[in-house]
Amino acid sequence: MPRPSDLTAQRASLIVAFVLLALLVVRLVGILTTGAELYADEAQYWRWSRTFQWGYYSKPPMIAWVIGSTTAVFGNAEWAIRLAAPVLHTVAAAALYLLGRQMYGARVGMFAALGYAVMPGVVISASVISTDGVLLPFWCISLYLLWQLRIGALGPTGCVFLGLCMGAGFLAKYAMLYFFIGLVLTTLLDQETRKAVASLKGLAAIGIAAALIAPHMMWNVANEFATVSHTVDNANLEGDLLNPENLGEFLLDQMGVFGPISFLALLGGIWPFVARPAMGEWDRRDLWLLAFIIPVIVIIAGQSVLSRAHANWAATAYPAASVLVAAWLTRAAPRRLLWIVLAAIIGPAFLLAPDASLLARAGMGILSSGIILIVGLASHWRPSGLLWASIGLHVSVGTLFVGLFAAPPSFSTAMGMDNALKRVKGWEIAALEIAERAKTERATSILVDEREVWHGLDYYMRDLDAPPLIAWRRNSGPKSFSEQVPMDDGLDDTVLVASFRPHLRPRMRADFSEFSYLDDVATSLGQRSNGCPIVRRFALYIASSYTERTRDRAWEERFDGLSERPNPRCPK
């Protein structure tokens, strides 16, 4: 089969460079002008970044190092905390262009880079700072350099860089372990990779990665494996370990992360690939990429059935998938039925999207089906046209996403999207009100009962003259970073309790000799698609004489079913 490229490398490089730089500028402007506040995880990473360590409570250290670097230069505003996110994704997309071009030609490389850059998951990830956003550039660069090692094009400097990127990826997120699984599989399945990994350069790269990871593991040993144990806890493998209904939700989520056309093309291409009687050169390259795709999707799908799986947990499958789907679709023969089937599946699939009004979901479904059929007709039903249809669809969705932040709040309300945005609203107002109330009541500390609340208030109280912010512990020891703040600093005097969880209030009351209700602090965050208001409500109490009661089964059972001052129910 001829090399699928009707585009010169120079022209493809210019297109990719222009589009990626334009996207970077748009995303930087969006970060600088957005009204979105930090969500709890971002605020947590910012707090970690105040001190550089080799590890933190629930994540490896790279994200804190990145935030610490940008805020050291630009200050602690929200935009400065998020500044690296679009830059890192631009680097990742550029690496995928180089990988696709090296493996299949300039045209595939271009589609891989552009497809990744406007992938729905990346559109969101480039607007916030997250561990995925920090991990993926190291993953993409490692993929490219590993392929270079396989074909004998990697020099000593590249070998060092490969080792550093693999190690840095692990320091960004433990999901880098999937890369090492792919490395093992390609070593077993591909003779050229086996020779390359066993060479002096390959072993040196692995040694450099291990040397970079070692200090973090030593930190874990010195800190009772805090990060590792949290990762294990996050798997939530307790209780009922068979939930097959979660698999369908997981697959729908992946359509939302990778994009509906791309994900269905990926799933649809695996079976014909496996069923081929013999493998040619292109097939061996496809198999090499699949080693970095299938294990991630299968493992996370299995996790979803056993317990749960967040939509982004399979994100590391999609850099290699961006290249592979581009290669498959550029090589495939024209098929009108393929376009019609995709349009028939994807349009109705939008009706299952959460956190949006029925009108918005139906509109996106009609728009997506329309884009697919129009592009299909214009491209004479060539599957390569699906790549343009996918990019067009993702740009449309991305424009809507940006519009949610740039437009007046009434726009997100009309779209039924307020519930999806509630985590990035209202924290600054609540922090000001609670801090002022603490001053009025002459409180020596502020006590909260929710991890996300602690982090949201912690960031937005950073420049306020507020007493220490403490997270109440339901368990006998700290179960989150917020709960690591000492409980004996200020709780023996006047405490302002800002309680978010009604079912925890009876338990909190039992720890104090005085626990008197004051009033509520309520912040409007918009309304749900059914018309019910979304309100972040804190019940304020004045408490004193804290004495932690024994946390055991009897203590838990004592409060089963109890609640205090529950939030008003929406009549709708």
XYZ file of C-alpha atoms in Angstrom:
572
model
C 0.000 0.000 0.000
C 1.467 3.423 -0.870
C 2.426 5.890 1.812
C -0.799 7.898 2.498
C 0.454 11.441 1.907
C -0.724 13.965 -0.651
C 0.579 16.828 1.461
C 4.175 18.004 1.592
C 5.868 17.988 4.981
C 6.630 21.691 4.671
C 3.023 22.639 3.961
C 1.706 20.376 6.728
C 4.194 21.850 9.176
C 3.050 25.372 8.305
C -0.619 24.450 8.745
C 0.017 22.760 12.094
C 2.210 25.597 13.357
C -0.353 28.246 12.361
C -3.343 26.431 13.845
C -1.593 25.478 17.084
C -0.268 28.995 17.617
C -3.700 30.491 16.868
C -5.332 28.092 19.314
C -2.688 28.907 21.920
C -3.365 32.632 21.605
C -7.128 32.106 21.847
C -6.727 29.899 24.908
C -4.338 32.289 26.630
C -6.751 35.161 26.033
C -9.565 32.975 27.386
C -7.616 32.210 30.548
C -6.754 35.885 31.019
C -10.348 37.070 30.605
C -12.497 34.261 32.009
C -14.646 34.858 35.040
C -14.350 31.219 36.109
C -12.958 30.847 39.613
C -10.661 28.026 40.663
C -12.342 24.724 41.328
C -11.318 22.781 44.421
C -8.579 20.634 42.864
C -6.920 23.661 41.287
C -6.979 25.437 44.644
C -5.455 22.354 46.263
C -2.619 22.228 43.730
C -1.988 25.936 44.303
C -1.691 25.355 48.041
C 0.815 22.555 47.438
C 2.839 24.839 45.188
C 3.620 27.148 48.097
C 6.292 24.637 49.152
C 8.201 22.458 46.689
C 8.359 18.817 47.755
C 8.917 15.457 46.048
C 5.328 14.454 46.719
C 1.994 15.609 48.103
C -0.990 14.029 49.772
C -2.830 12.683 46.739
C -0.674 13.390 43.671
C 2.957 13.326 42.543
C 4.726 16.696 42.614
C 4.932 17.919 39.016
C 1.690 19.891 38.964
C 2.694 21.809 42.099
C 6.096 22.530 40.585
C 4.499 23.851 37.397
C 2.072 26.114 39.291
C 4.831 27.245 41.625
C 6.948 28.241 38.619
C 4.242 30.318 36.907
C 2.990 31.976 40.092
C 6.540 32.849 41.160
C 6.735 35.015 38.040
C 3.160 36.254 37.574
C 1.587 36.130 41.048
C -1.284 34.099 42.462
C -4.198 35.160 40.267
C -6.342 32.440 38.724
C -4.910 33.055 35.243
C -1.340 32.698 36.526
C -2.186 29.356 38.134
C -3.699 28.077 34.868
C -1.172 29.690 32.545
C 0.833 26.546 31.748
C -2.205 24.444 30.705
C -2.644 25.662 27.096
C 1.115 25.806 26.560
C 1.555 22.187 27.657
C -1.238 20.926 25.393
C 0.293 22.831 22.470
C 3.571 21.012 23.099
C 1.695 17.683 23.225
C -0.038 18.354 19.902
C 3.266 19.304 18.266
C 4.846 16.051 19.453
C 1.951 14.064 17.950
C 2.475 15.837 14.635
C 6.098 14.706 14.636
C 5.089 11.164 15.599
C 2.346 10.881 12.968
C 4.575 12.346 10.288
C 7.397 9.935 11.131
C 5.130 6.885 11.224
C 2.656 7.523 8.384
C 3.405 10.783 6.615
C 2.737 14.507 6.913
C -1.020 14.292 6.293
C -1.583 11.835 9.126
C 0.657 13.889 11.393
C -1.381 17.011 10.642
C -4.704 15.321 11.377
C -3.294 13.761 14.564
C -2.072 17.121 15.880
C -5.213 19.063 14.976
C -7.510 16.277 16.172
C -5.755 16.199 19.532
C -5.675 19.991 19.879
C -9.464 20.357 19.510
C -10.419 17.089 21.221
C -13.237 17.876 23.702
C -11.214 16.619 26.658
C -8.299 18.843 25.640
C -10.568 21.865 25.111
C -11.571 21.610 28.767
C -8.147 20.580 30.047
C -6.457 23.527 28.306
C -8.715 25.914 30.254
C -7.831 24.640 33.729
C -4.724 23.276 35.390
C -4.939 19.539 35.978
C -2.674 16.529 36.363
C -3.795 15.234 32.946
C -2.754 18.486 31.320
C 0.691 18.230 32.904
C 1.090 14.510 32.114
C 0.062 14.464 28.440
C 2.926 16.504 26.939
C 5.460 14.204 28.606
C 3.466 11.188 27.356
C 3.348 12.504 23.770
C 7.027 13.426 23.688
C 7.914 10.020 25.151
C 5.866 8.286 22.433
C 7.664 10.205 19.697
C 11.126 9.651 21.159
C 10.432 5.956 21.761
C 9.491 5.564 18.084
C 12.668 7.406 17.159
C 14.592 4.941 19.321
C 12.839 2.044 17.569
C 13.856 3.200 14.097
C 17.416 4.017 15.165
C 17.060 7.795 14.806
C 17.591 8.761 18.456
C 20.962 10.162 19.460
C 22.496 10.352 22.952
C 20.812 13.681 23.750
C 17.440 12.314 22.661
C 18.037 9.245 24.793
C 18.534 11.418 27.869
C 15.439 13.447 26.968
C 13.380 10.255 26.590
C 14.371 9.123 30.066
C 13.622 12.539 31.549
C 10.203 12.709 29.870
C 9.194 9.217 31.015
C 10.261 10.052 34.568
C 8.614 13.470 34.500
C 5.391 11.897 33.229
C 5.329 9.616 36.261
C 5.944 12.639 38.505
C 2.942 14.294 36.852
C 0.482 11.436 37.365
C 0.650 7.734 38.139
C -1.299 7.098 34.921
C 2.155 7.177 33.277
C 2.281 3.542 34.399
C 0.112 2.767 31.357
C 2.950 4.048 29.181
C 5.284 1.513 30.745
C 2.668 -1.193 30.141
C 2.649 -0.154 26.470
C 6.443 -0.204 26.474
C 6.457 -3.775 27.774
C 3.852 -4.871 25.210
C 5.687 -3.324 22.267
C 8.889 -4.958 23.491
C 7.151 -8.333 23.487
C 5.285 -7.878 20.187
C 7.721 -5.907 18.056
C 11.229 -7.117 17.276
C 12.575 -3.662 16.404
C 11.328 -2.209 19.710
C 12.774 -5.168 21.582
C 16.211 -4.528 20.090
C 15.969 -0.793 20.737
C 14.907 -1.140 24.374
C 17.619 -3.732 25.039
C 20.280 -1.480 23.516
C 22.574 0.709 25.558
C 20.495 3.781 24.653
C 17.233 2.103 25.636
C 18.562 0.855 28.961
C 20.080 4.281 29.663
C 16.714 5.982 29.047
C 14.965 3.576 31.423
C 17.711 4.132 34.009
C 17.340 7.909 33.776
C 13.557 7.607 34.219
C 14.029 5.383 37.275
C 16.562 7.822 38.763
C 14.088 10.695 38.378
C 11.245 8.710 39.923
C 13.323 7.431 42.871
C 13.200 10.600 45.047
C 9.403 10.631 44.830
C 9.189 7.014 45.935
C 11.594 7.769 48.788
C 9.306 10.638 49.787
C 6.397 8.186 49.848
C 8.355 5.834 52.095
C 9.121 8.702 54.473
C 5.471 9.825 54.476
C 3.698 6.503 55.011
C 3.029 6.107 51.261
C 0.583 9.011 51.344
C 0.287 9.468 47.562
C 0.286 5.758 46.733
C -2.331 4.909 49.372
C -4.609 7.701 48.159
C -4.369 6.338 44.607
C -5.359 2.888 45.870
C -8.246 4.392 47.861
C -9.379 6.289 44.767
C -10.014 2.993 43.003
C -12.795 2.453 45.585
C -12.675 -1.347 45.346
C -14.962 -1.958 48.302
C -18.570 -3.008 48.429
C -20.379 -4.373 45.370
C -17.677 -5.178 42.795
C -19.910 -5.922 39.834
C -21.626 -2.942 38.202
C -22.001 -3.773 34.490
C -24.377 -0.842 34.004
C -21.388 1.486 34.487
C -19.758 0.227 31.285
C -22.257 1.983 29.038
C -21.762 5.240 30.919
C -17.996 4.858 30.628
C -18.194 4.389 26.840
C -20.455 7.419 26.467
C -18.009 9.432 28.571
C -15.193 8.447 26.228
C -17.184 9.757 23.283
C -17.271 13.025 25.179
C -13.537 12.988 25.933
C -12.062 11.812 22.615
C -14.961 12.968 20.467
C -17.849 10.837 19.139
C -16.516 10.345 15.598
C -12.967 9.584 16.758
C -14.030 7.161 19.476
C -16.454 5.244 17.269
C -13.816 5.106 14.517
C -11.338 3.722 17.037
C -13.723 1.024 18.269
C -14.882 0.233 14.735
C -11.332 -0.132 13.455
C -10.083 -2.583 16.069
C -12.058 -5.623 14.916
C -11.110 -5.435 11.196
C -7.512 -4.971 12.305
C -7.570 -8.041 14.548
C -9.354 -10.126 11.905
C -6.702 -9.609 9.216
C -5.016 -12.853 8.198
C -1.524 -11.329 7.901
C 0.288 -8.187 8.969
C 2.111 -5.799 6.691
C 4.377 -2.898 7.605
C 1.485 -0.497 8.230
C -0.228 -3.104 10.431
C 2.873 -3.490 12.586
C 2.930 0.252 13.130
C -0.782 0.189 13.974
C -0.154 -2.603 16.481
C 2.632 -0.560 18.069
C 0.190 2.286 18.724
C -2.563 -0.059 19.912
C -0.224 -1.226 22.679
C -0.555 2.287 24.140
C -4.319 2.436 23.621
C -6.070 -0.857 24.363
C -4.565 -1.553 27.824
C -5.682 1.870 29.081
C -9.253 1.531 27.806
C -9.608 -2.096 28.945
C -8.208 -1.426 32.431
C -10.340 1.667 33.033
C -13.428 -0.030 31.558
C -12.825 -2.890 33.981
C -12.454 -0.388 36.811
C -15.796 1.161 35.844
C -17.499 -2.233 36.082
C -15.849 -3.071 39.401
C -16.570 0.274 40.993
C -16.422 3.579 39.131
C -14.285 5.414 36.599
C -14.138 9.129 35.949
C -14.317 10.170 32.306
C -10.739 11.467 32.213
C -9.119 8.325 33.635
C -8.633 6.890 30.131
C -7.201 10.137 28.720
C -3.762 8.639 28.135
C -5.204 6.316 25.467
C -5.980 9.189 23.130
C -2.590 10.612 22.093
C -1.716 7.359 20.316
C -5.366 7.006 19.264
C -5.246 10.442 17.608
C -2.452 9.194 15.372
C -3.982 5.780 14.744
C -7.471 7.024 13.868
C -5.949 9.569 11.484
C -3.926 6.782 9.831
C -6.886 4.413 9.553
C -9.288 6.979 8.091
C -6.808 8.346 5.551
C -6.196 4.793 4.255
C -9.818 3.610 4.169
C -11.934 3.338 1.019
C -15.043 5.550 0.472
C -18.172 4.217 2.228
C -21.387 6.232 2.257
C -23.036 3.838 4.699
C -20.301 4.537 7.272
C -21.163 8.235 7.281
C -24.904 7.603 7.570
C -24.446 5.146 10.448
C -22.203 7.563 12.343
C -24.669 10.415 11.877
C -27.519 8.174 13.057
C -25.596 7.149 16.206
C -23.944 10.428 17.179
C -26.942 12.734 16.797
C -29.176 10.870 19.286
C -26.175 10.231 21.576
C -26.115 13.941 22.461
C -29.526 13.477 24.102
C -27.745 11.450 26.794
C -25.321 14.253 27.649
C -25.632 15.449 31.277
C -25.958 19.000 32.614
C -27.666 20.566 29.612
C -31.213 21.455 28.669
C -33.136 19.196 26.313
C -33.153 21.977 23.722
C -29.353 22.351 23.934
C -28.786 18.599 23.678
C -31.147 18.235 20.755
C -29.545 21.231 19.033
C -26.037 19.796 19.418
C -27.272 16.427 18.166
C -28.813 17.943 15.045
C -25.726 20.096 14.481
C -23.371 17.126 14.787
C -25.383 14.929 12.420
C -25.653 17.819 9.983
C -21.903 18.466 10.038
C -21.206 14.778 9.391
C -23.570 14.495 6.438
C -22.555 17.814 4.831
C -18.848 17.050 5.081
C -19.531 13.500 3.870
C -21.272 14.771 0.767
C -18.544 17.352 0.113
C -15.772 14.761 0.499
C -17.537 12.171 -1.683
C -17.971 9.943 1.381
C -14.240 9.342 1.795
C -13.505 8.291 5.410
C -10.656 10.809 5.527
C -13.365 13.465 5.412
C -14.517 12.213 8.814
C -11.360 13.756 10.224
C -12.489 17.175 8.997
C -16.024 16.496 10.245
C -14.621 15.577 13.658
C -12.484 18.703 13.793
C -15.444 20.856 12.732
C -17.694 19.296 15.344
C -15.095 19.750 18.082
C -14.508 23.376 17.113
C -18.282 23.962 17.357
C -18.445 22.366 20.803
C -15.301 24.214 21.892
C -16.770 27.538 20.770
C -19.872 26.801 22.841
C -17.683 25.936 25.825
C -15.742 29.211 25.560
C -19.004 31.066 25.134
C -20.297 29.726 28.442
C -17.558 31.684 30.225
C -17.491 34.770 27.981
C -21.258 35.308 27.715
C -23.515 36.693 30.485
C -24.691 34.173 33.120
C -28.120 34.132 31.486
C -26.578 32.286 28.523
C -25.375 29.308 30.583
C -28.742 29.291 32.356
C -30.601 29.197 29.043
C -28.376 26.329 27.894
C -29.066 24.428 31.125
C -25.316 24.357 31.858
C -25.211 26.109 35.252
C -24.899 22.791 37.080
C -21.793 21.904 35.059
C -20.197 25.251 35.984
C -21.132 25.424 39.662
C -17.695 24.279 40.871
C -16.064 27.401 39.388
C -18.551 29.922 40.763
C -19.289 31.656 44.041
C -16.169 30.884 46.074
C -14.898 34.451 46.374
C -18.249 35.806 47.551
C -18.626 33.014 50.125
C -15.051 33.530 51.376
C -15.645 37.256 51.899
C -18.912 36.721 53.760
C -17.563 33.966 56.009
C -14.357 35.889 56.772
C -16.349 39.008 57.687
C -18.633 36.968 59.904
C -15.620 35.445 61.645
C -14.380 38.955 62.461
C -17.785 40.011 63.730
C -18.014 36.991 66.032
C -14.339 37.361 67.095
C -13.746 33.748 66.090
C -10.279 32.284 66.597
C -10.795 29.731 63.807
C -13.163 28.743 61.019
C -14.202 25.084 60.824
C -15.611 23.477 57.662
C -16.836 19.953 56.956
C -16.021 19.375 53.276
C -12.704 18.996 51.425
C -13.761 21.061 48.398
C -15.083 23.808 50.648
C -11.768 23.989 52.525
C -9.783 24.384 49.320
C -12.178 26.890 47.775
C -12.206 29.080 50.875
C -8.478 28.599 51.476
C -7.563 30.142 48.131
C -10.060 33.004 48.231
C -9.195 33.846 51.839
C -5.483 34.015 51.030
C -5.339 37.833 51.216
C -8.048 38.302 53.833
C -7.410 38.902 57.506
C -9.189 35.693 58.480
C -8.529 33.258 61.353
C -7.097 29.786 60.608
C -9.237 27.603 58.328
C -9.568 24.061 59.682
C -11.212 20.962 58.211
C -13.242 18.894 60.669
C -12.400 15.205 60.707
C -15.082 12.586 60.528
C -12.448 9.845 60.809
C -9.808 9.247 63.460
C -7.020 10.509 61.175
C -6.672 12.791 58.148
C -8.289 11.455 54.965
C -7.469 14.419 52.722
C -4.856 17.135 52.442
C -7.286 19.630 53.990
C -7.542 17.488 57.126
C -3.799 17.658 57.684
C -4.171 21.124 59.226
C -3.725 20.618 63.011
C -6.985 20.460 64.951
C -5.516 21.939 68.126
C -4.903 25.427 66.716
C -7.819 27.679 67.670
C -10.569 25.136 68.350
C -10.372 25.580 72.133
C -11.860 29.081 71.937
C -14.584 30.666 69.773
C -15.077 28.703 66.549
C -17.125 29.810 63.560
C -18.468 26.642 61.973
C -19.362 26.975 58.269
C -21.115 23.669 57.631
C -21.895 22.514 54.101
C -23.128 18.981 54.864
C -26.407 18.734 56.845
C -25.811 15.060 57.738
C -22.470 15.912 59.370
C -23.821 18.633 61.654
C -25.078 16.270 64.404
C -21.625 14.638 64.451
C -19.866 18.009 64.639
C -22.192 19.159 67.410
C -21.145 16.157 69.505
C -17.519 17.382 69.512
C -18.378 20.739 71.135
C -19.879 21.727 74.472
C -21.527 24.734 72.777
C -22.871 24.658 69.233
C -25.336 27.477 68.491
C -26.889 28.237 65.114
C -26.454 31.776 63.761
C -27.791 31.907 60.190
C -27.014 30.831 56.636
C -24.632 32.133 53.999
C -26.104 31.268 50.609
C -24.595 31.946 47.190
C -26.673 31.602 44.023
C -24.922 29.598 41.308
C -27.697 29.680 38.698
C -30.335 27.033 38.106
C -30.627 23.459 36.912
C -32.087 22.527 33.567
C -35.353 21.654 35.381
C -35.619 25.191 36.780
C -34.501 24.374 40.339
C -32.084 26.938 41.823
C -28.474 25.936 42.482
C -27.312 27.358 45.806
C -24.114 26.799 47.755
C -25.376 27.097 51.316
C -23.406 27.207 54.556
C -25.059 26.944 57.940
C -23.100 29.103 60.382
C -22.694 28.106 64.022
C -20.736 29.473 66.957
C -19.043 26.653 68.832
C -16.572 26.313 71.669
C -14.748 23.773 73.855
C -13.804 21.227 71.219
C -13.193 17.666 72.391
C -12.866 15.019 69.712
C -14.998 11.977 70.498
C -13.821 8.444 69.814
C -14.339 7.594 66.143
C -15.536 3.999 66.011
C -18.417 1.975 64.606
C -20.660 2.768 67.588
C -20.037 6.481 67.076
C -20.989 6.234 63.389
C -24.107 4.186 64.107
C -25.216 6.728 66.696
C -25.710 9.310 63.955
C -27.078 7.102 61.183
C -29.956 8.828 59.434
C -29.585 12.072 61.395
C -29.447 15.458 59.739
C -29.694 19.057 60.882
C -31.101 22.046 59.012
C -31.309 20.254 55.631
C -31.290 22.405 52.528
C -34.721 23.390 51.164
C -36.042 20.976 48.584
C -36.959 22.321 45.175
C -40.725 21.984 44.625
C -40.062 21.129 40.975
